[in-house]
Every structure is written in C-alpha cells, then in structure tokens.
PDB file of N, CA and C in Angstrom:
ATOM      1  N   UNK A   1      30.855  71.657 -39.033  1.00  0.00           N
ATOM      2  CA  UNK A   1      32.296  71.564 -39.031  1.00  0.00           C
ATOM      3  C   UNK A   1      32.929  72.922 -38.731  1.00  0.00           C
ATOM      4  N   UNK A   2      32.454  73.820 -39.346  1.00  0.00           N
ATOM      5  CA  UNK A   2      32.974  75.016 -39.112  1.00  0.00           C
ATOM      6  C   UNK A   2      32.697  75.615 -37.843  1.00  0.00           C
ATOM      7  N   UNK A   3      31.834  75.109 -36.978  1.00  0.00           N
ATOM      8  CA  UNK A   3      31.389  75.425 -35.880  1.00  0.00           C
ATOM      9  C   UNK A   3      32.223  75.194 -34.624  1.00  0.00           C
ATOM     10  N   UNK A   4      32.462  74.229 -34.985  1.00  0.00           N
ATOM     11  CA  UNK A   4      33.552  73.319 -34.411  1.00  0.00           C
ATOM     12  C   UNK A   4      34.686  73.709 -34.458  1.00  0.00           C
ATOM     13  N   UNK A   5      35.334  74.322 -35.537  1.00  0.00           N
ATOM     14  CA  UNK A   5      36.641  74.600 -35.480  1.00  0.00           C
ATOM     15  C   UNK A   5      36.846  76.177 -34.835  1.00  0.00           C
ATOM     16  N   UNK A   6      35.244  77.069 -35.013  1.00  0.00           N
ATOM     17  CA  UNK A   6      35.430  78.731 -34.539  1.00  0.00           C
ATOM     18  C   UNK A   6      35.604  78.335 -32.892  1.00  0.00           C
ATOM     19  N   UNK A   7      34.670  77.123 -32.609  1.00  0.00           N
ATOM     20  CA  UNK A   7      34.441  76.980 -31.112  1.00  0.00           C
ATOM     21  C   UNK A   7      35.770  76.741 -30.429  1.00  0.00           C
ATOM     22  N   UNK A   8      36.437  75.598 -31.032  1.00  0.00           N
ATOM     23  CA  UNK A   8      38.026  75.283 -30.684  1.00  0.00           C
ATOM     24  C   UNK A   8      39.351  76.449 -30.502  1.00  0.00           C
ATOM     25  N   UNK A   9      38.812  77.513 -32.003  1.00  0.00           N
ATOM     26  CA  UNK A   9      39.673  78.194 -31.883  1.00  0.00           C
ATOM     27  C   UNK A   9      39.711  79.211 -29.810  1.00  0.00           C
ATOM     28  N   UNK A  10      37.978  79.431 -29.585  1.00  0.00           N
ATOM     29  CA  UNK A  10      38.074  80.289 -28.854  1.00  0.00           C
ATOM     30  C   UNK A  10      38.144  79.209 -27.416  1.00  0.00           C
ATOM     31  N   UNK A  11      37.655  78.269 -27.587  1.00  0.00           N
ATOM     32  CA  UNK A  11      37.720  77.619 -25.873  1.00  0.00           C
ATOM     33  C   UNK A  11      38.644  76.265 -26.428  1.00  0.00           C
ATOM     34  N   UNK A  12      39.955  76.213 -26.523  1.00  0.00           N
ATOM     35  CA  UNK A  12      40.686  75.483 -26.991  1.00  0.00           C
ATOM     36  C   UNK A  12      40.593  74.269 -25.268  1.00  0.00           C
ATOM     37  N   UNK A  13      40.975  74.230 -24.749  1.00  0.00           N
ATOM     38  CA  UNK A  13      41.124  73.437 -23.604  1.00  0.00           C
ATOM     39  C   UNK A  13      39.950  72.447 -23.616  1.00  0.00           C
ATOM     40  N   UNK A  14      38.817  73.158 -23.050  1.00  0.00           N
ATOM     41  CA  UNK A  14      37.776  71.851 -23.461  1.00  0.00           C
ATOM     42  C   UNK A  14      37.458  70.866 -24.209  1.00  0.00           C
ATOM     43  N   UNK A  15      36.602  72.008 -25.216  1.00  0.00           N
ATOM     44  CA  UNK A  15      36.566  71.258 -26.641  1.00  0.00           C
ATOM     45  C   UNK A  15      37.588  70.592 -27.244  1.00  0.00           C
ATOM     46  N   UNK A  16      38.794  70.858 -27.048  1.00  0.00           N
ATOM     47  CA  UNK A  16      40.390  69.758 -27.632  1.00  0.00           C
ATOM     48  C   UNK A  16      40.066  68.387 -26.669  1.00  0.00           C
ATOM     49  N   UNK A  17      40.221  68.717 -25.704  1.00  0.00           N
ATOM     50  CA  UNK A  17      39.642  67.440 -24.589  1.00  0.00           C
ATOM     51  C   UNK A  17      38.443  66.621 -25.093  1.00  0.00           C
ATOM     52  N   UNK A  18      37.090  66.683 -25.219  1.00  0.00           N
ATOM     53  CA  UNK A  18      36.356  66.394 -25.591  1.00  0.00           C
ATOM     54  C   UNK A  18      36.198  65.674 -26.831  1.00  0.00           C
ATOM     55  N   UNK A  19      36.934  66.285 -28.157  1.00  0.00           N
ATOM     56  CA  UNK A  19      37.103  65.795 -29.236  1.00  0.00           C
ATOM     57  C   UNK A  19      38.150  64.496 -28.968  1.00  0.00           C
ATOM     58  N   UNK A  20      39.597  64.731 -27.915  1.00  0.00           N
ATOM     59  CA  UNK A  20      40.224  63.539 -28.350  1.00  0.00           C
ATOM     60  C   UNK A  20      39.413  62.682 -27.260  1.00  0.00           C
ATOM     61  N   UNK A  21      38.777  62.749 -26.776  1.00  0.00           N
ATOM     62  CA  UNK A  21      38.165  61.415 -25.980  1.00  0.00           C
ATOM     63  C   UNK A  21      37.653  61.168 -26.898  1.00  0.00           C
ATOM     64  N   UNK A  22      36.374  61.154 -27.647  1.00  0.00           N
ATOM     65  CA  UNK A  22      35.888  60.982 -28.706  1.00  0.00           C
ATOM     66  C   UNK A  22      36.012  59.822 -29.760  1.00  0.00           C
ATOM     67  N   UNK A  23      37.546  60.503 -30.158  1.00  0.00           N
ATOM     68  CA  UNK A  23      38.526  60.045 -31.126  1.00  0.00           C
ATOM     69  C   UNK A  23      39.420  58.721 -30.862  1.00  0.00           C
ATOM     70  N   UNK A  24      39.519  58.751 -29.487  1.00  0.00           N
ATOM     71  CA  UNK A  24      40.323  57.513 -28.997  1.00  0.00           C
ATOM     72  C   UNK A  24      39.064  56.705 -28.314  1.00  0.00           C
ATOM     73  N   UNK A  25      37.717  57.550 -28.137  1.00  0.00           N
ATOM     74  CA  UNK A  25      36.454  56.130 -27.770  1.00  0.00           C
ATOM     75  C   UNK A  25      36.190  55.385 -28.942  1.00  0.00           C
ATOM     76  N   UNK A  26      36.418  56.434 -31.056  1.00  0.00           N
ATOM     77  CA  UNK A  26      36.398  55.888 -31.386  1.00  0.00           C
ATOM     78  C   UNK A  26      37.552  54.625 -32.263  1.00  0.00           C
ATOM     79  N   UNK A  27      38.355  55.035 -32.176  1.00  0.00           N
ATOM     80  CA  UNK A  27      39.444  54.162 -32.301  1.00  0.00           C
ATOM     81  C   UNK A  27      39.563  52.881 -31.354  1.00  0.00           C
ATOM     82  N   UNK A  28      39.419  52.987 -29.996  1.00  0.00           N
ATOM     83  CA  UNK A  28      39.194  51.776 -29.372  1.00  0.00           C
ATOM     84  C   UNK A  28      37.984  50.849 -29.731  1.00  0.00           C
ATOM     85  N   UNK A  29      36.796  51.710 -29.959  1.00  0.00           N
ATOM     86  CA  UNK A  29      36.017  50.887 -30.792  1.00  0.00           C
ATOM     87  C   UNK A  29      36.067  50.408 -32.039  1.00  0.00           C
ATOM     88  N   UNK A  30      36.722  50.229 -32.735  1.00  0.00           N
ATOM     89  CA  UNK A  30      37.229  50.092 -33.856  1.00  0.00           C
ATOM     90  C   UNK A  30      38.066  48.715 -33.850  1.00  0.00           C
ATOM     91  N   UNK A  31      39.020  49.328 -32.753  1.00  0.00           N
ATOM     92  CA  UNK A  31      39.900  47.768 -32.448  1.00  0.00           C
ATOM     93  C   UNK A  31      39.274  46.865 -31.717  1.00  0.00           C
ATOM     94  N   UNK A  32      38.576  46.897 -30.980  1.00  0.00           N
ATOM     95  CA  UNK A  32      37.742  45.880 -30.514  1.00  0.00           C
ATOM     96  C   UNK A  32      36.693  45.478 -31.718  1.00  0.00           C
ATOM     97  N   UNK A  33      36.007  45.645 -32.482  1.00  0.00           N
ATOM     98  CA  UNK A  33      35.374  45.232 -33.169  1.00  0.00           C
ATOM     99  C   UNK A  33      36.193  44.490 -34.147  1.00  0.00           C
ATOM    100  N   UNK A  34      37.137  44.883 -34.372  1.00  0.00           N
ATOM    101  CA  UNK A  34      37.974  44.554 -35.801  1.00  0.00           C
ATOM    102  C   UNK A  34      38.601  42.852 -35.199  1.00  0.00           C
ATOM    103  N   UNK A  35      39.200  43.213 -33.163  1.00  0.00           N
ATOM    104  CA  UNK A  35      39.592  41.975 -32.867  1.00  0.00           C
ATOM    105  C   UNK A  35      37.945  40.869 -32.877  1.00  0.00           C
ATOM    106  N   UNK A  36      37.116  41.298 -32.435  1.00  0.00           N
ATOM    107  CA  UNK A  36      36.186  40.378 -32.039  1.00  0.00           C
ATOM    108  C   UNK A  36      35.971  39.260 -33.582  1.00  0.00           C
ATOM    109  N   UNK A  37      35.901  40.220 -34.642  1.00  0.00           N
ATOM    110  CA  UNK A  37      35.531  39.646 -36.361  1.00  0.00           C
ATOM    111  C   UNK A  37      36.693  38.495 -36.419  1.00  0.00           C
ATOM    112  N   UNK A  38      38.233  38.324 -35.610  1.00  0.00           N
ATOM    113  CA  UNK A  38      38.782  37.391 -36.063  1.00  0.00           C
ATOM    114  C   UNK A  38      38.583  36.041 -35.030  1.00  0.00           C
ATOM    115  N   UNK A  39      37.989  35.363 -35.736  1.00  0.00           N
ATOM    116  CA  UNK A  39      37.066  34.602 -34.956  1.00  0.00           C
ATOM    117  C   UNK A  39      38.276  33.034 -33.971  1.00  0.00           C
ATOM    118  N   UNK A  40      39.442  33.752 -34.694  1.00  0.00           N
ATOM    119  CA  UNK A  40      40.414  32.753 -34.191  1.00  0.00           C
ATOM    120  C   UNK A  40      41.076  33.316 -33.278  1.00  0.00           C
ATOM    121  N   UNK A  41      40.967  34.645 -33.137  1.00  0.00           N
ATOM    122  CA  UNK A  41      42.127  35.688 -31.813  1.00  0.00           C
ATOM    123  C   UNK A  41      41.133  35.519 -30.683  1.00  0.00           C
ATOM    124  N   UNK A  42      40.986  34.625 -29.353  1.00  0.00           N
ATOM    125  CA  UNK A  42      40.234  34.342 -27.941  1.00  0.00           C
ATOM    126  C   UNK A  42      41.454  35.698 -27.486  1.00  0.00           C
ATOM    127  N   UNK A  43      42.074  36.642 -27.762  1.00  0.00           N
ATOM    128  CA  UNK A  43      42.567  37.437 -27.071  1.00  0.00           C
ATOM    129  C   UNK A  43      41.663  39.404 -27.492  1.00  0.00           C
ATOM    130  N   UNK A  44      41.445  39.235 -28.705  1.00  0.00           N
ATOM    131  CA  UNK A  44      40.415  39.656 -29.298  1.00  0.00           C
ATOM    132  C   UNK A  44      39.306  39.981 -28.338  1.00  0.00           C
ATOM    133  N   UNK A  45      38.301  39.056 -28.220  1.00  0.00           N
ATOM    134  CA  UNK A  45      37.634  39.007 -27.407  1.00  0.00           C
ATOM    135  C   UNK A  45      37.513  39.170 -26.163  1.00  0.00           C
ATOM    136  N   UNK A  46      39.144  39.045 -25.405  1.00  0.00           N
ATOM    137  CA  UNK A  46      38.866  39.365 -24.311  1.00  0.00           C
ATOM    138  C   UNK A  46      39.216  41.501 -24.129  1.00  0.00           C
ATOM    139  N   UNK A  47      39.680  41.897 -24.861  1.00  0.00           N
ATOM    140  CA  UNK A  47      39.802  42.994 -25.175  1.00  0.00           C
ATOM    141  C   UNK A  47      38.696  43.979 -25.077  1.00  0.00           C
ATOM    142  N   UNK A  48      38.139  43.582 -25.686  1.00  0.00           N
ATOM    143  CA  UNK A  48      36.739  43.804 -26.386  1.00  0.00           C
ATOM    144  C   UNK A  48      35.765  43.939 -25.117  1.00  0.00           C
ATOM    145  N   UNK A  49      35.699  43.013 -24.434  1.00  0.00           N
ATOM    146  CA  UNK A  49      34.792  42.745 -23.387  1.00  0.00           C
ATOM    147  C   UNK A  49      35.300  43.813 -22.295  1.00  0.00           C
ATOM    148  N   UNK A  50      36.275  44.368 -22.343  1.00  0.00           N
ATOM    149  CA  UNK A  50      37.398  45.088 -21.489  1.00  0.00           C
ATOM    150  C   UNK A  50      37.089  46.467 -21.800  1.00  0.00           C
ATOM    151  N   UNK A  51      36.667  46.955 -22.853  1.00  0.00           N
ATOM    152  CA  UNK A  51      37.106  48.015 -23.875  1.00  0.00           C
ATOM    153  C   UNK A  51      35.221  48.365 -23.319  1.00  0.00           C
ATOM    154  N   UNK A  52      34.423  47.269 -23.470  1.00  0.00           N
ATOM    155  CA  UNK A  52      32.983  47.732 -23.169  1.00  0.00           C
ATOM    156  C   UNK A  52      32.508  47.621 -21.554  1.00  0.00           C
ATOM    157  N   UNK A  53      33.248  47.134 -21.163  1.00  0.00           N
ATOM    158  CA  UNK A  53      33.016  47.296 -19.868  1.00  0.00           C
ATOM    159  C   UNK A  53      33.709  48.877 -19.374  1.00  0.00           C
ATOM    160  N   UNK A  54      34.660  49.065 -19.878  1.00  0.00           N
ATOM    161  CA  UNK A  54      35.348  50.694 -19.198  1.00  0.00           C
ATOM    162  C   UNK A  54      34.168  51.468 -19.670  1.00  0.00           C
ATOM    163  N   UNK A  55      33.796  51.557 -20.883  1.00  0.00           N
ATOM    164  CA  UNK A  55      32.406  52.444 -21.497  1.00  0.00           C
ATOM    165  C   UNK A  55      31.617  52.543 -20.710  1.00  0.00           C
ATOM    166  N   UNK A  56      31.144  51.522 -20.155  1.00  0.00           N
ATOM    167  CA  UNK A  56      30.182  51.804 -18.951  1.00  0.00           C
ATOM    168  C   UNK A  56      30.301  52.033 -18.189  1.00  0.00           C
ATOM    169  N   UNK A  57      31.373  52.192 -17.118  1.00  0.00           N
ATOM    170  CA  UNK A  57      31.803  52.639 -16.325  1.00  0.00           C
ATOM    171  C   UNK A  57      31.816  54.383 -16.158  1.00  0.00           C
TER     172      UNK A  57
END
C-alpha cells in the first residue's frame, strides 16, 4: 500500500490511470454480477454479457 501511494506521489499520470481503470473494471464487475443474481432482471443479463465481452476485447 505504501508503495503505491510513494509511486503515485512521483509518476502521478500513469499509475492514477491505471488504478482508476482498475476501479471502474472493478465496479462494473460488481454490477454485472449483482444484475445477473436477480434472476428476474433479463436486462441484467444482457449487461453482463456486454460488460464481459468489452473485457475481452
């Protein structure tokens, strides 16, 4: 952790970049999983399938 934050302090541009991709790969994963569990949202799912297909890309 602390590594992380000396590294940020000195190469702020990258590493800030890097972390929020990260952060919003994991937050989108998050919402896609959370939609897929409601087994009644078919919009859920199509999200989801959307959300893992850009990943691979």
């Amino acid at each position: 952790m602390y590594a992380i934050l000396y590294m940020q302090h000195w190469d702020r541009s990258g590493l800030n970049r890097a972390i929020n991709y990260e952060r919003m790969s994991l937050k989108r994963l998050k919402f896609a999983i959370h939609m897929v569990l409601d087994s009644k949202n078919e919009f859920g799912e199509i999200v989801a399938t959307n959300i893992w297909s850009t990943n691979d890309a």
